[in-house]
PDB file of N, CA, C and O in Angstrom:
ATOM      1  N   MET A   1      38.023 -25.917 153.535  1.00 88.00           N
ATOM      2  CA  MET A   1      37.375 -24.686 153.120  1.00 88.00           C
ATOM      3  C   MET A   1      35.911 -24.972 152.752  1.00 88.00           C
ATOM      4  O   MET A   1      35.611 -25.939 152.071  1.00 88.00           O
ATOM      5  N   ARG A   2      35.010 -24.130 153.236  1.00 95.00           N
ATOM      6  CA  ARG A   2      33.588 -24.316 152.964  1.00 95.00           C
ATOM      7  C   ARG A   2      33.257 -23.956 151.518  1.00 95.00           C
ATOM      8  O   ARG A   2      33.773 -22.995 150.969  1.00 95.00           O
ATOM      9  N   LYS A   3      32.386 -24.735 150.935  1.00 98.00           N
ATOM     10  CA  LYS A   3      31.942 -24.467 149.567  1.00 98.00           C
ATOM     11  C   LYS A   3      30.959 -23.302 149.557  1.00 98.00           C
ATOM     12  O   LYS A   3      30.298 -23.012 150.554  1.00 98.00           O
ATOM     13  N   LYS A   4      30.863 -22.659 148.375  1.00 98.00           N
ATOM     14  CA  LYS A   4      29.960 -21.529 148.188  1.00 98.00           C
ATOM     15  C   LYS A   4      28.759 -21.970 147.359  1.00 98.00           C
ATOM     16  O   LYS A   4      28.906 -22.661 146.358  1.00 98.00           O
ATOM     17  N   ILE A   5      27.581 -21.524 147.804  1.00 98.00           N
ATOM     18  CA  ILE A   5      26.341 -21.801 147.079  1.00 98.00           C
ATOM     19  C   ILE A   5      25.676 -20.471 146.720  1.00 98.00           C
ATOM     20  O   ILE A   5      25.504 -19.610 147.588  1.00 98.00           O
ATOM     21  N   LEU A   6      25.312 -20.340 145.454  1.00 98.00           N
ATOM     22  CA  LEU A   6      24.519 -19.196 145.014  1.00 98.00           C
ATOM     23  C   LEU A   6      23.092 -19.687 144.796  1.00 98.00           C
ATOM     24  O   LEU A   6      22.855 -20.595 144.007  1.00 98.00           O
ATOM     25  N   VAL A   7      22.149 -19.090 145.532  1.00 97.00           N
ATOM     26  CA  VAL A   7      20.746 -19.470 145.453  1.00 97.00           C
ATOM     27  C   VAL A   7      20.013 -18.460 144.570  1.00 97.00           C
ATOM     28  O   VAL A   7      20.112 -17.252 144.785  1.00 97.00           O
ATOM     29  N   LEU A   8      19.288 -18.984 143.577  1.00 96.00           N
ATOM     30  CA  LEU A   8      18.436 -18.148 142.729  1.00 96.00           C
ATOM     31  C   LEU A   8      16.987 -18.466 143.065  1.00 96.00           C
ATOM     32  O   LEU A   8      16.600 -19.630 143.155  1.00 96.00           O
ATOM     33  N   HIS A   9      16.200 -17.422 143.221  1.00 94.00           N
ATOM     34  CA  HIS A   9      14.786 -17.607 143.559  1.00 94.00           C
ATOM     35  C   HIS A   9      13.961 -16.579 142.811  1.00 94.00           C
ATOM     36  O   HIS A   9      14.384 -15.438 142.624  1.00 94.00           O
ATOM     37  N   ASN A  10      12.790 -16.975 142.395  1.00 88.00           N
ATOM     38  CA  ASN A  10      11.839 -16.085 141.742  1.00 88.00           C
ATOM     39  C   ASN A  10      10.614 -15.976 142.639  1.00 88.00           C
ATOM     40  O   ASN A  10       9.859 -16.933 142.777  1.00 88.00           O
ATOM     41  N   SER A  11      10.456 -14.812 143.257  1.00 86.00           N
ATOM     42  CA  SER A  11       9.318 -14.655 144.163  1.00 86.00           C
ATOM     43  C   SER A  11       8.109 -14.101 143.411  1.00 86.00           C
ATOM     44  O   SER A  11       8.229 -13.543 142.330  1.00 86.00           O
ATOM     45  N   TYR A  12       6.967 -14.266 144.014  1.00 79.00           N
ATOM     46  CA  TYR A  12       5.727 -13.788 143.440  1.00 79.00           C
ATOM     47  C   TYR A  12       5.356 -12.444 144.045  1.00 79.00           C
ATOM     48  O   TYR A  12       6.046 -11.934 144.924  1.00 79.00           O
ATOM     49  N   LYS A  13       4.263 -11.858 143.577  1.00 79.00           N
ATOM     50  CA  LYS A  13       3.865 -10.533 144.071  1.00 79.00           C
ATOM     51  C   LYS A  13       3.592 -10.559 145.571  1.00 79.00           C
ATOM     52  O   LYS A  13       3.973  -9.656 146.290  1.00 79.00           O
ATOM     53  N   GLN A  14       2.913 -11.597 146.033  1.00 84.00           N
ATOM     54  CA  GLN A  14       2.605 -11.707 147.451  1.00 84.00           C
ATOM     55  C   GLN A  14       3.512 -12.755 148.088  1.00 84.00           C
ATOM     56  O   GLN A  14       3.740 -13.820 147.515  1.00 84.00           O
ATOM     57  N   TYR A  15       4.009 -12.426 149.266  1.00 87.00           N
ATOM     58  CA  TYR A  15       4.846 -13.349 150.013  1.00 87.00           C
ATOM     59  C   TYR A  15       4.059 -14.621 150.306  1.00 87.00           C
ATOM     60  O   TYR A  15       2.901 -14.562 150.727  1.00 87.00           O
ATOM     61  N   GLY A  16       4.695 -15.777 150.057  1.00 88.00           N
ATOM     62  CA  GLY A  16       3.985 -17.034 150.270  1.00 88.00           C
ATOM     63  C   GLY A  16       4.892 -18.135 150.764  1.00 88.00           C
ATOM     64  O   GLY A  16       6.034 -17.912 151.176  1.00 88.00           O
ATOM     65  N   GLY A  17       4.389 -19.359 150.686  1.00 90.00           N
ATOM     66  CA  GLY A  17       5.087 -20.523 151.209  1.00 90.00           C
ATOM     67  C   GLY A  17       6.436 -20.777 150.560  1.00 90.00           C
ATOM     68  O   GLY A  17       7.387 -21.170 151.238  1.00 90.00           O
ATOM     69  N   GLU A  18       6.527 -20.577 149.246  1.00 89.00           N
ATOM     70  CA  GLU A  18       7.823 -20.803 148.584  1.00 89.00           C
ATOM     71  C   GLU A  18       8.870 -19.810 149.068  1.00 89.00           C
ATOM     72  O   GLU A  18      10.039 -20.152 149.211  1.00 89.00           O
ATOM     73  N   ASP A  19       8.440 -18.567 149.301  1.00 91.00           N
ATOM     74  CA  ASP A  19       9.369 -17.555 149.801  1.00 91.00           C
ATOM     75  C   ASP A  19       9.863 -17.915 151.199  1.00 91.00           C
ATOM     76  O   ASP A  19      11.058 -17.802 151.496  1.00 91.00           O
ATOM     77  N   ALA A  20       8.958 -18.366 152.045  1.00 93.00           N
ATOM     78  CA  ALA A  20       9.335 -18.790 153.403  1.00 93.00           C
ATOM     79  C   ALA A  20      10.248 -20.007 153.345  1.00 93.00           C
ATOM     80  O   ALA A  20      11.238 -20.089 154.081  1.00 93.00           O
ATOM     81  N   ALA A  21       9.939 -20.936 152.433  1.00 93.00           N
ATOM     82  CA  ALA A  21      10.753 -22.151 152.318  1.00 93.00           C
ATOM     83  C   ALA A  21      12.179 -21.824 151.898  1.00 93.00           C
ATOM     84  O   ALA A  21      13.131 -22.366 152.470  1.00 93.00           O
ATOM     85  N   VAL A  22      12.349 -20.942 150.925  1.00 94.00           N
ATOM     86  CA  VAL A  22      13.708 -20.620 150.478  1.00 94.00           C
ATOM     87  C   VAL A  22      14.483 -19.895 151.579  1.00 94.00           C
ATOM     88  O   VAL A  22      15.679 -20.118 151.752  1.00 94.00           O
ATOM     89  N   GLU A  23      13.811 -19.049 152.339  1.00 95.00           N
ATOM     90  CA  GLU A  23      14.485 -18.381 153.458  1.00 95.00           C
ATOM     91  C   GLU A  23      14.960 -19.405 154.492  1.00 95.00           C
ATOM     92  O   GLU A  23      16.085 -19.304 154.990  1.00 95.00           O
ATOM     93  N   ASP A  24      14.116 -20.378 154.796  1.00 97.00           N
ATOM     94  CA  ASP A  24      14.492 -21.439 155.739  1.00 97.00           C
ATOM     95  C   ASP A  24      15.649 -22.274 155.201  1.00 97.00           C
ATOM     96  O   ASP A  24      16.577 -22.626 155.937  1.00 97.00           O
ATOM     97  N   GLU A  25      15.593 -22.597 153.913  1.00 96.00           N
ATOM     98  CA  GLU A  25      16.658 -23.397 153.292  1.00 96.00           C
ATOM     99  C   GLU A  25      17.987 -22.646 153.309  1.00 96.00           C
ATOM    100  O   GLU A  25      19.038 -23.235 153.576  1.00 96.00           O
ATOM    101  N   ILE A  26      17.935 -21.350 153.050  1.00 97.00           N
ATOM    102  CA  ILE A  26      19.165 -20.551 153.076  1.00 97.00           C
ATOM    103  C   ILE A  26      19.770 -20.564 154.474  1.00 97.00           C
ATOM    104  O   ILE A  26      20.987 -20.742 154.633  1.00 97.00           O
ATOM    105  N   GLU A  27      18.941 -20.382 155.489  1.00 98.00           N
ATOM    106  CA  GLU A  27      19.450 -20.406 156.869  1.00 98.00           C
ATOM    107  C   GLU A  27      20.055 -21.764 157.204  1.00 98.00           C
ATOM    108  O   GLU A  27      21.096 -21.841 157.866  1.00 98.00           O
ATOM    109  N   LEU A  28      19.443 -22.828 156.736  1.00 98.00           N
ATOM    110  CA  LEU A  28      19.972 -24.171 156.956  1.00 98.00           C
ATOM    111  C   LEU A  28      21.309 -24.353 156.229  1.00 98.00           C
ATOM    112  O   LEU A  28      22.276 -24.875 156.804  1.00 98.00           O
ATOM    113  N   LEU A  29      21.379 -23.913 154.990  1.00 97.00           N
ATOM    114  CA  LEU A  29      22.612 -24.050 154.209  1.00 97.00           C
ATOM    115  C   LEU A  29      23.767 -23.243 154.810  1.00 97.00           C
ATOM    116  O   LEU A  29      24.924 -23.660 154.735  1.00 97.00           O
ATOM    117  N   LYS A  30      23.459 -22.096 155.409  1.00 98.00           N
ATOM    118  CA  LYS A  30      24.496 -21.233 155.990  1.00 98.00           C
ATOM    119  C   LYS A  30      25.270 -21.912 157.119  1.00 98.00           C
ATOM    120  O   LYS A  30      26.358 -21.480 157.461  1.00 98.00           O
ATOM    121  N   LYS A  31      24.707 -22.975 157.674  1.00 97.00           N
ATOM    122  CA  LYS A  31      25.400 -23.697 158.740  1.00 97.00           C
ATOM    123  C   LYS A  31      26.648 -24.410 158.221  1.00 97.00           C
ATOM    124  O   LYS A  31      27.608 -24.596 158.969  1.00 97.00           O
ATOM    125  N   ASP A  32      26.610 -24.829 156.945  1.00 97.00           N
ATOM    126  CA  ASP A  32      27.720 -25.601 156.390  1.00 97.00           C
ATOM    127  C   ASP A  32      28.357 -24.985 155.153  1.00 97.00           C
ATOM    128  O   ASP A  32      29.384 -25.478 154.690  1.00 97.00           O
ATOM    129  N   TYR A  33      27.735 -23.943 154.594  1.00 98.00           N
ATOM    130  CA  TYR A  33      28.222 -23.347 153.349  1.00 98.00           C
ATOM    131  C   TYR A  33      28.236 -21.836 153.448  1.00 98.00           C
ATOM    132  O   TYR A  33      27.571 -21.248 154.297  1.00 98.00           O
ATOM    133  N   ILE A  34      28.972 -21.216 152.544  1.00 98.00           N
ATOM    134  CA  ILE A  34      28.907 -19.777 152.351  1.00 98.00           C
ATOM    135  C   ILE A  34      27.824 -19.559 151.300  1.00 98.00           C
ATOM    136  O   ILE A  34      27.904 -20.109 150.200  1.00 98.00           O
ATOM    137  N   VAL A  35      26.806 -18.775 151.649  1.00 98.00           N
ATOM    138  CA  VAL A  35      25.630 -18.653 150.782  1.00 98.00           C
ATOM    139  C   VAL A  35      25.424 -17.210 150.346  1.00 98.00           C
ATOM    140  O   VAL A  35      25.519 -16.287 151.151  1.00 98.00           O
ATOM    141  N   ASP A  36      25.152 -17.038 149.060  1.00 98.00           N
ATOM    142  CA  ASP A  36      24.701 -15.757 148.531  1.00 98.00           C
ATOM    143  C   ASP A  36      23.387 -16.003 147.820  1.00 98.00           C
ATOM    144  O   ASP A  36      23.055 -17.150 147.494  1.00 98.00           O
ATOM    145  N   TYR A  37      22.637 -14.932 147.574  1.00 96.00           N
ATOM    146  CA  TYR A  37      21.241 -15.092 147.181  1.00 96.00           C
ATOM    147  C   TYR A  37      20.853 -14.018 146.177  1.00 96.00           C
ATOM    148  O   TYR A  37      21.174 -12.845 146.372  1.00 96.00           O
ATOM    149  N   ILE A  38      20.190 -14.420 145.110  1.00 95.00           N
ATOM    150  CA  ILE A  38      19.570 -13.476 144.179  1.00 95.00           C
ATOM    151  C   ILE A  38      18.085 -13.789 144.152  1.00 95.00           C
ATOM    152  O   ILE A  38      17.685 -14.926 143.927  1.00 95.00           O
ATOM    153  N   ASN A  39      17.287 -12.773 144.397  1.00 93.00           N
ATOM    154  CA  ASN A  39      15.836 -12.933 144.372  1.00 93.00           C
ATOM    155  C   ASN A  39      15.271 -12.080 143.241  1.00 93.00           C
ATOM    156  O   ASN A  39      15.409 -10.864 143.246  1.00 93.00           O
ATOM    157  N   PHE A  40      14.661 -12.725 142.280  1.00 87.00           N
ATOM    158  CA  PHE A  40      14.000 -12.010 141.205  1.00 87.00           C
ATOM    159  C   PHE A  40      12.541 -11.821 141.579  1.00 87.00           C
ATOM    160  O   PHE A  40      11.893 -12.730 142.085  1.00 87.00           O
ATOM    161  N   LYS A  41      12.034 -10.632 141.332  1.00 81.00           N
ATOM    162  CA  LYS A  41      10.634 -10.320 141.618  1.00 81.00           C
ATOM    163  C   LYS A  41       9.807 -10.592 140.371  1.00 81.00           C
ATOM    164  O   LYS A  41      10.218 -10.280 139.265  1.00 81.00           O
ATOM    165  N   ASN A  42       8.650 -11.164 140.560  1.00 67.00           N
ATOM    166  CA  ASN A  42       7.750 -11.467 139.454  1.00 67.00           C
ATOM    167  C   ASN A  42       6.728 -10.342 139.325  1.00 67.00           C
ATOM    168  O   ASN A  42       5.539 -10.536 139.469  1.00 67.00           O
ATOM    169  N   ASP A  43       7.229  -9.134 139.067  1.00 65.00           N
ATOM    170  CA  ASP A  43       6.376  -7.956 138.949  1.00 65.00           C
ATOM    171  C   ASP A  43       5.856  -7.832 137.523  1.00 65.00           C
ATOM    172  O   ASP A  43       6.277  -8.552 136.625  1.00 65.00           O
ATOM    173  N   ASN A  44       4.994  -6.874 137.331  1.00 61.00           N
ATOM    174  CA  ASN A  44       4.531  -6.596 135.980  1.00 61.00           C
ATOM    175  C   ASN A  44       5.685  -6.079 135.133  1.00 61.00           C
ATOM    176  O   ASN A  44       6.477  -5.255 135.594  1.00 61.00           O
ATOM    177  N   PRO A  45       5.787  -6.535 133.895  1.00 58.00           N
ATOM    178  CA  PRO A  45       6.857  -6.048 133.027  1.00 58.00           C
ATOM    179  C   PRO A  45       6.739  -4.544 132.839  1.00 58.00           C
ATOM    180  O   PRO A  45       5.650  -4.021 132.664  1.00 58.00           O
ATOM    181  N   ASN A  46       7.873  -3.856 132.897  1.00 63.00           N
ATOM    182  CA  ASN A  46       7.837  -2.409 132.720  1.00 63.00           C
ATOM    183  C   ASN A  46       8.818  -1.927 131.662  1.00 63.00           C
ATOM    184  O   ASN A  46       9.036  -0.742 131.530  1.00 63.00           O
ATOM    185  N   SER A  47       9.409  -2.805 130.940  1.00 66.00           N
ATOM    186  CA  SER A  47      10.289  -2.392 129.854  1.00 66.00           C
ATOM    187  C   SER A  47      10.088  -3.329 128.671  1.00 66.00           C
ATOM    188  O   SER A  47       9.605  -4.448 128.830  1.00 66.00           O
ATOM    189  N   ILE A  48      10.450  -2.858 127.511  1.00 68.00           N
ATOM    190  CA  ILE A  48      10.298  -3.667 126.307  1.00 68.00           C
ATOM    191  C   ILE A  48      11.142  -4.940 126.407  1.00 68.00           C
ATOM    192  O   ILE A  48      10.732  -5.998 125.942  1.00 68.00           O
ATOM    193  N   GLN A  49      12.302  -4.872 127.056  1.00 65.00           N
ATOM    194  CA  GLN A  49      13.140  -6.066 127.224  1.00 65.00           C
ATOM    195  C   GLN A  49      12.429  -7.122 128.062  1.00 65.00           C
ATOM    196  O   GLN A  49      12.486  -8.306 127.769  1.00 65.00           O
ATOM    197  N   GLU A  50      11.750  -6.690 129.127  1.00 66.00           N
ATOM    198  CA  GLU A  50      11.044  -7.644 129.982  1.00 66.00           C
ATOM    199  C   GLU A  50       9.848  -8.251 129.253  1.00 66.00           C
ATOM    200  O   GLU A  50       9.553  -9.433 129.407  1.00 66.00           O
ATOM    201  N   ILE A  51       9.164  -7.450 128.472  1.00 68.00           N
ATOM    202  CA  ILE A  51       8.033  -7.975 127.696  1.00 68.00           C
ATOM    203  C   ILE A  51       8.528  -8.985 126.669  1.00 68.00           C
ATOM    204  O   ILE A  51       7.947 -10.057 126.503  1.00 68.00           O
ATOM    205  N   ASN A  52       9.635  -8.675 125.995  1.00 68.00           N
ATOM    206  CA  ASN A  52      10.224  -9.626 125.051  1.00 68.00           C
ATOM    207  C   ASN A  52      10.636 -10.912 125.764  1.00 68.00           C
ATOM    208  O   ASN A  52      10.535 -11.998 125.203  1.00 68.00           O
ATOM    209  N   GLY A  53      11.106 -10.794 126.990  1.00 68.00           N
ATOM    210  CA  GLY A  53      11.486 -11.972 127.768  1.00 68.00           C
ATOM    211  C   GLY A  53      10.333 -12.923 127.982  1.00 68.00           C
ATOM    212  O   GLY A  53      10.513 -14.139 128.005  1.00 68.00           O
ATOM    213  N   LEU A  54       9.132 -12.377 128.124  1.00 68.00           N
ATOM    214  CA  LEU A  54       7.950 -13.223 128.287  1.00 68.00           C
ATOM    215  C   LEU A  54       7.683 -14.056 127.040  1.00 68.00           C
ATOM    216  O   LEU A  54       7.309 -15.215 127.116  1.00 68.00           O
ATOM    217  N   PHE A  55       7.886 -13.452 125.888  1.00 74.00           N
ATOM    218  CA  PHE A  55       7.587 -14.136 124.628  1.00 74.00           C
ATOM    219  C   PHE A  55       8.705 -15.057 124.159  1.00 74.00           C
ATOM    220  O   PHE A  55       8.460 -16.092 123.557  1.00 74.00           O
ATOM    221  N   PHE A  56       9.948 -14.661 124.433  1.00 73.00           N
ATOM    222  CA  PHE A  56      11.094 -15.423 123.915  1.00 73.00           C
ATOM    223  C   PHE A  56      11.802 -16.246 124.985  1.00 73.00           C
ATOM    224  O   PHE A  56      12.811 -16.879 124.727  1.00 73.00           O
ATOM    225  N   ASN A  57      11.273 -16.222 126.240  1.00 72.00           N
ATOM    226  CA  ASN A  57      11.845 -16.993 127.343  1.00 72.00           C
ATOM    227  C   ASN A  57      13.320 -16.661 127.561  1.00 72.00           C
ATOM    228  O   ASN A  57      14.149 -17.539 127.769  1.00 72.00           O
ATOM    229  N   PHE A  58      13.635 -15.379 127.488  1.00 72.00           N
ATOM    230  CA  PHE A  58      15.007 -14.916 127.672  1.00 72.00           C
ATOM    231  C   PHE A  58      14.948 -13.515 128.258  1.00 72.00           C
ATOM    232  O   PHE A  58      14.231 -12.654 127.755  1.00 72.00           O
ATOM    233  N   ASN A  59      15.680 -13.270 129.311  1.00 75.00           N
ATOM    234  CA  ASN A  59      15.700 -11.963 129.946  1.00 75.00           C
ATOM    235  C   ASN A  59      17.151 -11.519 130.075  1.00 75.00           C
ATOM    236  O   ASN A  59      17.893 -12.004 130.933  1.00 75.00           O
ATOM    237  N   ASN A  60      17.535 -10.589 129.233  1.00 78.00           N
ATOM    238  CA  ASN A  60      18.921 -10.119 129.178  1.00 78.00           C
ATOM    239  C   ASN A  60      19.363  -9.498 130.504  1.00 78.00           C
ATOM    240  O   ASN A  60      20.499  -9.699 130.944  1.00 78.00           O
ATOM    241  N   GLU A  61      18.465  -8.761 131.156  1.00 80.00           N
ATOM    242  CA  GLU A  61      18.821  -8.128 132.434  1.00 80.00           C
ATOM    243  C   GLU A  61      19.100  -9.180 133.510  1.00 80.00           C
ATOM    244  O   GLU A  61      20.019  -9.033 134.313  1.00 80.00           O
ATOM    245  N   SER A  62      18.322 -10.251 133.533  1.00 84.00           N
ATOM    246  CA  SER A  62      18.547 -11.333 134.491  1.00 84.00           C
ATOM    247  C   SER A  62      19.869 -12.032 134.218  1.00 84.00           C
ATOM    248  O   SER A  62      20.612 -12.347 135.156  1.00 84.00           O
ATOM    249  N   ILE A  63      20.155 -12.274 132.946  1.00 88.00           N
ATOM    250  CA  ILE A  63      21.422 -12.919 132.573  1.00 88.00           C
ATOM    251  C   ILE A  63      22.604 -12.075 133.045  1.00 88.00           C
ATOM    252  O   ILE A  63      23.569 -12.602 133.607  1.00 88.00           O
ATOM    253  N   LYS A  64      22.521 -10.770 132.864  1.00 91.00           N
ATOM    254  CA  LYS A  64      23.604  -9.876 133.311  1.00 91.00           C
ATOM    255  C   LYS A  64      23.771  -9.933 134.821  1.00 91.00           C
ATOM    256  O   LYS A  64      24.884  -9.985 135.337  1.00 91.00           O
ATOM    257  N   LYS A  65      22.645  -9.916 135.538  1.00 92.00           N
ATOM    258  CA  LYS A  65      22.688  -9.939 137.005  1.00 92.00           C
ATOM    259  C   LYS A  65      23.299 -11.248 137.513  1.00 92.00           C
ATOM    260  O   LYS A  65      24.158 -11.241 138.399  1.00 92.00           O
ATOM    261  N   ILE A  66      22.884 -12.368 136.940  1.00 94.00           N
ATOM    262  CA  ILE A  66      23.409 -13.671 137.352  1.00 94.00           C
ATOM    263  C   ILE A  66      24.885 -13.794 136.996  1.00 94.00           C
ATOM    264  O   ILE A  66      25.695 -14.229 137.818  1.00 94.00           O
ATOM    265  N   SER A  67      25.253 -13.396 135.786  1.00 96.00           N
ATOM    266  CA  SER A  67      26.658 -13.481 135.348  1.00 96.00           C
ATOM    267  C   SER A  67      27.569 -12.645 136.232  1.00 96.00           C
ATOM    268  O   SER A  67      28.649 -13.086 136.623  1.00 96.00           O
ATOM    269  N   SER A  68      27.110 -11.445 136.560  1.00 97.00           N
ATOM    270  CA  SER A  68      27.911 -10.569 137.421  1.00 97.00           C
ATOM    271  C   SER A  68      28.102 -11.192 138.805  1.00 97.00           C
ATOM    272  O   SER A  68      29.211 -11.204 139.348  1.00 97.00           O
ATOM    273  N   LYS A  69      27.027 -11.740 139.367  1.00 97.00           N
ATOM    274  CA  LYS A  69      27.110 -12.354 140.696  1.00 97.00           C
ATOM    275  C   LYS A  69      28.022 -13.581 140.675  1.00 97.00           C
ATOM    276  O   LYS A  69      28.823 -13.784 141.591  1.00 97.00           O
ATOM    277  N   ILE A  70      27.917 -14.386 139.622  1.00 97.00           N
ATOM    278  CA  ILE A  70      28.782 -15.564 139.505  1.00 97.00           C
ATOM    279  C   ILE A  70      30.244 -15.142 139.422  1.00 97.00           C
ATOM    280  O   ILE A  70      31.098 -15.738 140.089  1.00 97.00           O
ATOM    281  N   ASN A  71      30.539 -14.114 138.647  1.00 97.00           N
ATOM    282  CA  ASN A  71      31.924 -13.649 138.517  1.00 97.00           C
ATOM    283  C   ASN A  71      32.468 -13.087 139.825  1.00 97.00           C
ATOM    284  O   ASN A  71      33.637 -13.291 140.151  1.00 97.00           O
ATOM    285  N   LEU A  72      31.633 -12.404 140.588  1.00 97.00           N
ATOM    286  CA  LEU A  72      32.084 -11.815 141.859  1.00 97.00           C
ATOM    287  C   LEU A  72      32.151 -12.841 142.987  1.00 97.00           C
ATOM    288  O   LEU A  72      33.102 -12.863 143.761  1.00 97.00           O
ATOM    289  N   PHE A  73      31.151 -13.678 143.091  1.00 98.00           N
ATOM    290  CA  PHE A  73      31.031 -14.617 144.208  1.00 98.00           C
ATOM    291  C   PHE A  73      31.770 -15.927 143.958  1.00 98.00           C
ATOM    292  O   PHE A  73      32.250 -16.571 144.885  1.00 98.00           O
ATOM    293  N   ASN A  74      31.849 -16.331 142.692  1.00 98.00           N
ATOM    294  CA  ASN A  74      32.537 -17.561 142.286  1.00 98.00           C
ATOM    295  C   ASN A  74      32.018 -18.793 143.041  1.00 98.00           C
ATOM    296  O   ASN A  74      32.765 -19.475 143.740  1.00 98.00           O
ATOM    297  N   PRO A  75      30.714 -19.100 142.868  1.00 98.00           N
ATOM    298  CA  PRO A  75      30.126 -20.211 143.630  1.00 98.00           C
ATOM    299  C   PRO A  75      30.590 -21.578 143.132  1.00 98.00           C
ATOM    300  O   PRO A  75      30.936 -21.745 141.966  1.00 98.00           O
ATOM    301  N   ASP A  76      30.574 -22.542 144.036  1.00 98.00           N
ATOM    302  CA  ASP A  76      30.828 -23.939 143.675  1.00 98.00           C
ATOM    303  C   ASP A  76      29.543 -24.605 143.193  1.00 98.00           C
ATOM    304  O   ASP A  76      29.573 -25.534 142.386  1.00 98.00           O
ATOM    305  N   ILE A  77      28.415 -24.139 143.737  1.00 97.00           N
ATOM    306  CA  ILE A  77      27.116 -24.730 143.439  1.00 97.00           C
ATOM    307  C   ILE A  77      26.128 -23.612 143.129  1.00 97.00           C
ATOM    308  O   ILE A  77      26.083 -22.597 143.828  1.00 97.00           O
ATOM    309  N   LEU A  78      25.308 -23.829 142.111  1.00 97.00           N
ATOM    310  CA  LEU A  78      24.218 -22.921 141.792  1.00 97.00           C
ATOM    311  C   LEU A  78      22.916 -23.654 142.105  1.00 97.00           C
ATOM    312  O   LEU A  78      22.638 -24.710 141.548  1.00 97.00           O
ATOM    313  N   TYR A  79      22.141 -23.104 143.024  1.00 96.00           N
ATOM    314  CA  TYR A  79      20.894 -23.734 143.461  1.00 96.00           C
ATOM    315  C   TYR A  79      19.725 -22.879 142.954  1.00 96.00           C
ATOM    316  O   TYR A  79      19.502 -21.775 143.437  1.00 96.00           O
ATOM    317  N   VAL A  80      18.996 -23.388 141.981  1.00 94.00           N
ATOM    318  CA  VAL A  80      17.842 -22.685 141.433  1.00 94.00           C
ATOM    319  C   VAL A  80      16.621 -23.182 142.197  1.00 94.00           C
ATOM    320  O   VAL A  80      16.190 -24.317 142.015  1.00 94.00           O
ATOM    321  N   HIS A  81      16.087 -22.321 143.050  1.00 88.00           N
ATOM    322  CA  HIS A  81      14.984 -22.735 143.918  1.00 88.00           C
ATOM    323  C   HIS A  81      13.673 -22.846 143.170  1.00 88.00           C
ATOM    324  O   HIS A  81      12.931 -23.787 143.341  1.00 88.00           O
ATOM    325  N   ASN A  82      13.349 -21.878 142.381  1.00 80.00           N
ATOM    326  CA  ASN A  82      12.116 -21.950 141.587  1.00 80.00           C
ATOM    327  C   ASN A  82      12.316 -21.117 140.334  1.00 80.00           C
ATOM    328  O   ASN A  82      12.895 -20.057 140.369  1.00 80.00           O
ATOM    329  N   THR A  83      11.886 -21.652 139.243  1.00 70.00           N
ATOM    330  CA  THR A  83      12.092 -20.954 137.962  1.00 70.00           C
ATOM    331  C   THR A  83      10.831 -20.261 137.525  1.00 70.00           C
ATOM    332  O   THR A  83      10.751 -19.647 136.556  1.00 70.00           O
TER     333      THR A  83
END
C-alpha cells in the first residue's frame, strides 16, 4: 500500500520559484505516494485573529485547517515545504 504525504506550503503574493518548486515536487511525489496539499496564502491580514497570529506566532484558523485535513486524509508523512 502506498504511503500518504500531506504537503504544507506557504505561498507569497506573487508566484515565484518556491511555488514552482513545490508544484514540481508534488508531481514527483505522486509517482510513488498518495499526495494531498494545503497552500496557505501570505496575504495581508484581514481579521483580528490573523493580526494576533503575526504577533504571537500562532494562527488558530491555520491550526483548524491542518487538523481537519490530517483527520480526513490521515497522512503517514507531513512535508512542510516552507514556513
